[in-house]
């Protein structure tokens, strides 16, 4: 089984919550690929569990050594999926789930397309019901300033433009329905592979 699941969408759309619920479903046989990042650790986050927290120097060294399957710069921080994580998850006979930003997702889709290996990916784009709802959700996070909220909304507008690169687009209006839909998509594709 050589599938990789790419879950992406604009920031604030709820990817993290969706991913956490999907991972609870043991029938899906998926495991989250823990990403590396240079952003600061938040309260309650654990190194090696939520992310591998790296310095910029360490991250750049890994880029140089081609240790990432994809990486991107997102709001002044680097984020990337380590090839070693993918191999580790596959070696346990699980399907790696990559919860990544739209730049990283676009890069990985295009590189698999070039290699003629697009069938190895299951790509899903999460959409907000509307930009107004997305704005409310971002505002509720309270960690962001007014300027950051607007930056995120502007970025979201341009991020949504790439939705057609993905095999599936799912709207996160009702969280439970959205997760149910994703579970169906994942089970179907995984059964076939
Ligand atoms: P946060 O800092 O809130 O945890 O994540 C910010 C953004 O980085 C989210 O959109 C998340 O999907 C994205 N992200 C997390 N890990 C990776 C990764 O390995 N690669 C890429 N390209 N984006 C990531």
PDB file of C-alpha atoms and ligand atoms in Angstrom:
ATOM      1  CA  UNK A   1       0.000   0.000   0.000  1.00  0.00           C
ATOM      2  CA  UNK A   2       1.772   3.131  -1.157  1.00  0.00           C
ATOM      3  CA  UNK A   3      -0.810   5.869  -0.716  1.00  0.00           C
ATOM      4  CA  UNK A   4      -0.109   9.180   0.937  1.00  0.00           C
ATOM      5  CA  UNK A   5      -3.028  11.277   2.108  1.00  0.00           C
ATOM      6  CA  UNK A   6      -2.663  15.020   1.696  1.00  0.00           C
ATOM      7  CA  UNK A   7      -5.073  17.101   3.731  1.00  0.00           C
ATOM      8  CA  UNK A   8      -4.850  20.796   3.019  1.00  0.00           C
ATOM      9  CA  UNK A   9      -6.820  24.013   2.927  1.00  0.00           C
ATOM     10  CA  UNK A  10      -6.514  27.640   4.013  1.00  0.00           C
ATOM     11  CA  UNK A  11      -5.346  28.413   7.516  1.00  0.00           C
ATOM     12  CA  UNK A  12      -8.212  28.674   9.982  1.00  0.00           C
ATOM     13  CA  UNK A  13     -10.373  26.180   8.116  1.00  0.00           C
ATOM     14  CA  UNK A  14     -10.103  23.593  10.889  1.00  0.00           C
ATOM     15  CA  UNK A  15      -7.602  21.121   9.409  1.00  0.00           C
ATOM     16  CA  UNK A  16      -6.069  20.394  12.819  1.00  0.00           C
ATOM     17  CA  UNK A  17      -9.400  19.540  14.458  1.00  0.00           C
ATOM     18  CA  UNK A  18     -10.469  17.428  11.486  1.00  0.00           C
ATOM     19  CA  UNK A  19      -7.170  15.560  11.441  1.00  0.00           C
ATOM     20  CA  UNK A  20      -7.391  14.827  15.188  1.00  0.00           C
ATOM     21  CA  UNK A  21     -10.878  13.340  14.738  1.00  0.00           C
ATOM     22  CA  UNK A  22      -9.814  11.266  11.735  1.00  0.00           C
ATOM     23  CA  UNK A  23      -6.879   9.844  13.685  1.00  0.00           C
ATOM     24  CA  UNK A  24      -9.267   8.606  16.376  1.00  0.00           C
ATOM     25  CA  UNK A  25     -10.872   6.276  13.843  1.00  0.00           C
ATOM     26  CA  UNK A  26      -8.710   3.175  14.165  1.00  0.00           C
ATOM     27  CA  UNK A  27     -10.374   1.485  11.164  1.00  0.00           C
ATOM     28  CA  UNK A  28      -8.772   3.932   8.770  1.00  0.00           C
ATOM     29  CA  UNK A  29      -5.204   2.719   9.427  1.00  0.00           C
ATOM     30  CA  UNK A  30      -3.774   6.195   9.064  1.00  0.00           C
ATOM     31  CA  UNK A  31      -1.056   7.901  11.075  1.00  0.00           C
ATOM     32  CA  UNK A  32      -0.119  11.546  11.115  1.00  0.00           C
ATOM     33  CA  UNK A  33       3.292  12.381   9.712  1.00  0.00           C
ATOM     34  CA  UNK A  34       4.761  14.598  12.433  1.00  0.00           C
ATOM     35  CA  UNK A  35       6.122  17.694  10.736  1.00  0.00           C
ATOM     36  CA  UNK A  36       9.226  19.688  11.488  1.00  0.00           C
ATOM     37  CA  UNK A  37       8.874  23.409  12.087  1.00  0.00           C
ATOM     38  CA  UNK A  38      10.859  26.461  13.111  1.00  0.00           C
ATOM     39  CA  UNK A  39       7.904  28.137  14.800  1.00  0.00           C
ATOM     40  CA  UNK A  40       7.909  28.530  18.571  1.00  0.00           C
ATOM     41  CA  UNK A  41       6.407  25.754  20.633  1.00  0.00           C
ATOM     42  CA  UNK A  42       2.960  26.674  21.962  1.00  0.00           C
ATOM     43  CA  UNK A  43       1.794  25.885  25.501  1.00  0.00           C
ATOM     44  CA  UNK A  44       0.768  22.196  25.707  1.00  0.00           C
ATOM     45  CA  UNK A  45       2.776  21.226  22.631  1.00  0.00           C
ATOM     46  CA  UNK A  46       5.388  18.520  22.977  1.00  0.00           C
ATOM     47  CA  UNK A  47       8.512  18.204  20.870  1.00  0.00           C
ATOM     48  CA  UNK A  48       8.365  15.002  18.831  1.00  0.00           C
ATOM     49  CA  UNK A  49       4.605  14.662  19.380  1.00  0.00           C
ATOM     50  CA  UNK A  50       3.027  17.764  17.848  1.00  0.00           C
ATOM     51  CA  UNK A  51       6.038  18.784  15.794  1.00  0.00           C
ATOM     52  CA  UNK A  52       9.774  18.372  15.711  1.00  0.00           C
ATOM     53  CA  UNK A  53      10.779  21.880  16.767  1.00  0.00           C
ATOM     54  CA  UNK A  54      13.962  22.915  14.964  1.00  0.00           C
ATOM     55  CA  UNK A  55      16.082  26.026  14.714  1.00  0.00           C
ATOM     56  CA  UNK A  56      16.142  27.730  11.329  1.00  0.00           C
ATOM     57  CA  UNK A  57      19.718  26.554  10.894  1.00  0.00           C
ATOM     58  CA  UNK A  58      18.767  22.937  11.545  1.00  0.00           C
ATOM     59  CA  UNK A  59      15.792  23.189   9.219  1.00  0.00           C
ATOM     60  CA  UNK A  60      17.873  24.654   6.391  1.00  0.00           C
ATOM     61  CA  UNK A  61      20.463  21.911   6.818  1.00  0.00           C
ATOM     62  CA  UNK A  62      17.702  19.336   6.347  1.00  0.00           C
ATOM     63  CA  UNK A  63      16.523  21.129   3.185  1.00  0.00           C
ATOM     64  CA  UNK A  64      20.092  20.983   1.872  1.00  0.00           C
ATOM     65  CA  UNK A  65      20.308  17.282   2.697  1.00  0.00           C
ATOM     66  CA  UNK A  66      17.003  16.670   0.871  1.00  0.00           C
ATOM     67  CA  UNK A  67      15.437  15.225   3.997  1.00  0.00           C
ATOM     68  CA  UNK A  68      11.991  16.672   3.247  1.00  0.00           C
ATOM     69  CA  UNK A  69       9.351  15.265   0.931  1.00  0.00           C
ATOM     70  CA  UNK A  70       7.929  18.814   0.925  1.00  0.00           C
ATOM     71  CA  UNK A  71       8.429  22.009   2.867  1.00  0.00           C
ATOM     72  CA  UNK A  72       7.177  25.567   2.806  1.00  0.00           C
ATOM     73  CA  UNK A  73       7.491  28.925   4.502  1.00  0.00           C
ATOM     74  CA  UNK A  74       4.267  29.885   6.192  1.00  0.00           C
ATOM     75  CA  UNK A  75       3.931  33.252   7.976  1.00  0.00           C
ATOM     76  CA  UNK A  76       7.710  33.555   8.499  1.00  0.00           C
ATOM     77  CA  UNK A  77       8.186  30.021   9.785  1.00  0.00           C
ATOM     78  CA  UNK A  78       9.355  26.917   7.997  1.00  0.00           C
ATOM     79  CA  UNK A  79       7.264  23.734   7.999  1.00  0.00           C
ATOM     80  CA  UNK A  80       8.143  20.444   6.353  1.00  0.00           C
ATOM     81  CA  UNK A  81       7.387  16.738   6.164  1.00  0.00           C
ATOM     82  CA  UNK A  82      10.386  14.521   6.741  1.00  0.00           C
ATOM     83  CA  UNK A  83      10.882  11.595   4.370  1.00  0.00           C
ATOM     84  CA  UNK A  84      11.932   9.550   7.406  1.00  0.00           C
ATOM     85  CA  UNK A  85       8.471  10.057   8.967  1.00  0.00           C
ATOM     86  CA  UNK A  86       6.770   8.749   5.856  1.00  0.00           C
ATOM     87  CA  UNK A  87       9.039   5.700   5.749  1.00  0.00           C
ATOM     88  CA  UNK A  88       8.518   5.052   9.453  1.00  0.00           C
ATOM     89  CA  UNK A  89       4.709   5.133   9.132  1.00  0.00           C
ATOM     90  CA  UNK A  90       4.767   2.942   6.031  1.00  0.00           C
ATOM     91  CA  UNK A  91       7.050   0.453   7.750  1.00  0.00           C
ATOM     92  CA  UNK A  92       4.315   0.030  10.377  1.00  0.00           C
ATOM     93  CA  UNK A  93       1.812  -0.686   7.582  1.00  0.00           C
ATOM     94  CA  UNK A  94      -0.077   2.529   8.149  1.00  0.00           C
ATOM     95  CA  UNK A  95      -0.976   5.186   5.608  1.00  0.00           C
ATOM     96  CA  UNK A  96       0.730   8.525   6.243  1.00  0.00           C
ATOM     97  CA  UNK A  97      -1.565  11.518   6.604  1.00  0.00           C
ATOM     98  CA  UNK A  98       0.043  14.878   5.808  1.00  0.00           C
ATOM     99  CA  UNK A  99      -1.818  17.870   7.221  1.00  0.00           C
ATOM    100  CA  UNK A 100      -0.045  20.657   5.393  1.00  0.00           C
ATOM    101  CA  UNK A 101      -0.460  24.165   4.041  1.00  0.00           C
ATOM    102  CA  UNK A 102      -1.486  24.864   0.471  1.00  0.00           C
ATOM    103  CA  UNK A 103       2.029  25.745  -0.747  1.00  0.00           C
ATOM    104  CA  UNK A 104       3.477  22.439   0.446  1.00  0.00           C
ATOM    105  CA  UNK A 105       0.458  20.559  -0.909  1.00  0.00           C
ATOM    106  CA  UNK A 106       0.775  22.218  -4.327  1.00  0.00           C
ATOM    107  CA  UNK A 107       4.490  21.357  -4.433  1.00  0.00           C
ATOM    108  CA  UNK A 108       3.978  17.722  -3.580  1.00  0.00           C
ATOM    109  CA  UNK A 109       1.084  17.308  -6.044  1.00  0.00           C
ATOM    110  CA  UNK A 110       3.119  18.882  -8.838  1.00  0.00           C
ATOM    111  CA  UNK A 111       6.188  16.787  -8.093  1.00  0.00           C
ATOM    112  CA  UNK A 112       4.178  13.531  -8.049  1.00  0.00           C
ATOM    113  CA  UNK A 113       2.491  14.640 -11.279  1.00  0.00           C
ATOM    114  CA  UNK A 114       5.897  15.153 -12.922  1.00  0.00           C
ATOM    115  CA  UNK A 115       7.027  11.707 -11.802  1.00  0.00           C
ATOM    116  CA  UNK A 116       3.783  10.180 -13.132  1.00  0.00           C
ATOM    117  CA  UNK A 117       2.958   9.018  -9.612  1.00  0.00           C
ATOM    118  CA  UNK A 118      -0.162  11.044  -8.930  1.00  0.00           C
ATOM    119  CA  UNK A 119      -2.150   7.847  -8.309  1.00  0.00           C
ATOM    120  CA  UNK A 120      -0.084   7.383  -5.145  1.00  0.00           C
ATOM    121  CA  UNK A 121      -1.712  10.437  -3.593  1.00  0.00           C
ATOM    122  CA  UNK A 122      -5.122  10.962  -2.122  1.00  0.00           C
ATOM    123  CA  UNK A 123      -5.554  14.727  -2.065  1.00  0.00           C
ATOM    124  CA  UNK A 124      -8.260  16.505  -0.100  1.00  0.00           C
ATOM    125  CA  UNK A 125      -8.907  20.224   0.159  1.00  0.00           C
ATOM    126  CA  UNK A 126     -10.958  21.564   3.063  1.00  0.00           C
ATOM    127  CA  UNK A 127     -13.056  24.618   2.291  1.00  0.00           C
ATOM    128  CA  UNK A 128     -14.739  27.031   4.682  1.00  0.00           C
ATOM    129  CA  UNK A 129     -18.501  27.483   4.141  1.00  0.00           C
ATOM    130  CA  UNK A 130     -17.735  31.156   3.376  1.00  0.00           C
ATOM    131  CA  UNK A 131     -15.011  33.756   3.918  1.00  0.00           C
ATOM    132  CA  UNK A 132     -17.181  35.380   6.584  1.00  0.00           C
ATOM    133  CA  UNK A 133     -17.235  32.142   8.582  1.00  0.00           C
ATOM    134  CA  UNK A 134     -13.495  31.753   8.126  1.00  0.00           C
ATOM    135  CA  UNK A 135     -12.947  35.291   9.459  1.00  0.00           C
ATOM    136  CA  UNK A 136     -15.050  34.517  12.531  1.00  0.00           C
ATOM    137  CA  UNK A 137     -13.108  31.327  13.160  1.00  0.00           C
ATOM    138  CA  UNK A 138      -9.750  33.052  12.860  1.00  0.00           C
ATOM    139  CA  UNK A 139     -10.935  35.835  15.192  1.00  0.00           C
ATOM    140  CA  UNK A 140     -12.039  33.279  17.783  1.00  0.00           C
ATOM    141  CA  UNK A 141      -8.522  31.920  18.063  1.00  0.00           C
ATOM    142  CA  UNK A 142      -7.636  35.141  19.932  1.00  0.00           C
ATOM    143  CA  UNK A 143      -3.941  34.475  19.450  1.00  0.00           C
ATOM    144  CA  UNK A 144      -3.899  36.689  16.397  1.00  0.00           C
ATOM    145  CA  UNK A 145      -3.776  40.472  16.146  1.00  0.00           C
ATOM    146  CA  UNK A 146      -6.043  42.461  13.847  1.00  0.00           C
ATOM    147  CA  UNK A 147      -3.273  42.756  11.244  1.00  0.00           C
ATOM    148  CA  UNK A 148      -2.559  39.008  11.380  1.00  0.00           C
ATOM    149  CA  UNK A 149      -6.263  38.211  10.961  1.00  0.00           C
ATOM    150  CA  UNK A 150      -6.437  40.306   7.808  1.00  0.00           C
ATOM    151  CA  UNK A 151      -3.182  38.823   6.512  1.00  0.00           C
ATOM    152  CA  UNK A 152      -4.632  35.342   7.057  1.00  0.00           C
ATOM    153  CA  UNK A 153      -7.869  36.209   5.283  1.00  0.00           C
ATOM    154  CA  UNK A 154      -6.061  37.644   2.280  1.00  0.00           C
ATOM    155  CA  UNK A 155      -3.849  34.580   2.175  1.00  0.00           C
ATOM    156  CA  UNK A 156      -6.904  32.307   2.463  1.00  0.00           C
ATOM    157  CA  UNK A 157      -8.499  33.953  -0.568  1.00  0.00           C
ATOM    158  CA  UNK A 158      -5.488  33.162  -2.722  1.00  0.00           C
ATOM    159  CA  UNK A 159      -5.054  29.694  -1.186  1.00  0.00           C
ATOM    160  CA  UNK A 160      -8.611  28.708  -2.133  1.00  0.00           C
ATOM    161  CA  UNK A 161      -7.781  29.343  -5.793  1.00  0.00           C
ATOM    162  CA  UNK A 162      -5.796  26.087  -5.961  1.00  0.00           C
ATOM    163  CA  UNK A 163      -8.640  23.881  -4.758  1.00  0.00           C
ATOM    164  CA  UNK A 164      -9.097  22.278  -8.178  1.00  0.00           C
ATOM    165  CA  UNK A 165      -5.659  20.667  -7.984  1.00  0.00           C
ATOM    166  CA  UNK A 166      -7.124  18.324  -5.373  1.00  0.00           C
ATOM    167  CA  UNK A 167      -9.145  15.174  -6.032  1.00  0.00           C
ATOM    168  CA  UNK A 168     -11.690  15.995  -3.353  1.00  0.00           C
ATOM    169  CA  UNK A 169     -13.034  19.267  -1.963  1.00  0.00           C
ATOM    170  CA  UNK A 170     -14.952  19.037   1.286  1.00  0.00           C
ATOM    171  CA  UNK A 171     -16.677  21.943   3.021  1.00  0.00           C
ATOM    172  CA  UNK A 172     -16.177  22.194   6.769  1.00  0.00           C
ATOM    173  CA  UNK A 173     -19.564  23.603   7.679  1.00  0.00           C
ATOM    174  CA  UNK A 174     -20.679  20.998  10.152  1.00  0.00           C
ATOM    175  CA  UNK A 175     -17.583  19.362  11.668  1.00  0.00           C
ATOM    176  CA  UNK A 176     -19.174  15.958  12.206  1.00  0.00           C
ATOM    177  CA  UNK A 177     -20.536  15.781   8.659  1.00  0.00           C
ATOM    178  CA  UNK A 178     -17.209  16.906   7.251  1.00  0.00           C
ATOM    179  CA  UNK A 179     -15.309  14.208   9.168  1.00  0.00           C
ATOM    180  CA  UNK A 180     -17.885  11.574   8.122  1.00  0.00           C
ATOM    181  CA  UNK A 181     -17.441  12.528   4.498  1.00  0.00           C
ATOM    182  CA  UNK A 182     -13.660  12.326   4.804  1.00  0.00           C
ATOM    183  CA  UNK A 183     -13.861   8.934   6.495  1.00  0.00           C
ATOM    184  CA  UNK A 184     -15.932   7.652   3.577  1.00  0.00           C
ATOM    185  CA  UNK A 185     -13.478   9.041   1.023  1.00  0.00           C
ATOM    186  CA  UNK A 186     -10.467   7.601   2.831  1.00  0.00           C
ATOM    187  CA  UNK A 187     -12.003   4.158   3.404  1.00  0.00           C
ATOM    188  CA  UNK A 188     -13.060   3.850  -0.239  1.00  0.00           C
ATOM    189  CA  UNK A 189      -9.675   4.840  -1.622  1.00  0.00           C
ATOM    190  CA  UNK A 190      -7.738   2.741   0.857  1.00  0.00           C
ATOM    191  CA  UNK A 191      -9.865  -0.338   0.157  1.00  0.00           C
ATOM    192  CA  UNK A 192      -9.109  -0.031  -3.567  1.00  0.00           C
ATOM    193  CA  UNK A 193      -5.346   0.383  -3.173  1.00  0.00           C
TER     194      UNK A 193
HETATM  195  P1  LIG B   1       0.434  25.792  13.007  1.00  0.00           P
HETATM  196  O1  LIG B   1       1.615  26.690  13.191  1.00  0.00           O
HETATM  197  O2  LIG B   1      -0.862  26.479  13.342  1.00  0.00           O
HETATM  198  O3  LIG B   1       0.589  24.479  13.748  1.00  0.00           O
HETATM  199  O4  LIG B   1       0.363  25.403  11.474  1.00  0.00           O
HETATM  200  C1  LIG B   1       0.365  26.393  10.507  1.00  0.00           C
HETATM  201  C2  LIG B   1       0.186  25.792   9.140  1.00  0.00           C
HETATM  202  O5  LIG B   1       1.297  24.961   8.815  1.00  0.00           O
HETATM  203  C3  LIG B   1      -1.065  24.915   8.979  1.00  0.00           C
HETATM  204  O6  LIG B   1      -1.731  25.342   7.798  1.00  0.00           O
HETATM  205  C4  LIG B   1      -0.510  23.528   8.808  1.00  0.00           C
HETATM  206  O7  LIG B   1      -1.328  22.756   7.946  1.00  0.00           O
HETATM  207  C5  LIG B   1       0.818  23.826   8.146  1.00  0.00           C
HETATM  208  N1  LIG B   1       1.778  22.728   8.285  1.00  0.00           N
HETATM  209  C6  LIG B   1       1.986  21.934   9.352  1.00  0.00           C
HETATM  210  N2  LIG B   1       2.918  21.025   9.083  1.00  0.00           N
HETATM  211  C7  LIG B   1       3.322  21.237   7.812  1.00  0.00           C
HETATM  212  C8  LIG B   1       4.269  20.601   6.943  1.00  0.00           C
HETATM  213  O8  LIG B   1       4.941  19.637   7.274  1.00  0.00           O
HETATM  214  N3  LIG B   1       4.397  21.131   5.712  1.00  0.00           N
HETATM  215  C9  LIG B   1       3.682  22.185   5.267  1.00  0.00           C
HETATM  216  N4  LIG B   1       3.870  22.594   4.028  1.00  0.00           N
HETATM  217  N5  LIG B   1       2.778  22.799   6.050  1.00  0.00           N
HETATM  218  C10 LIG B   1       2.603  22.332   7.298  1.00  0.00           C
END
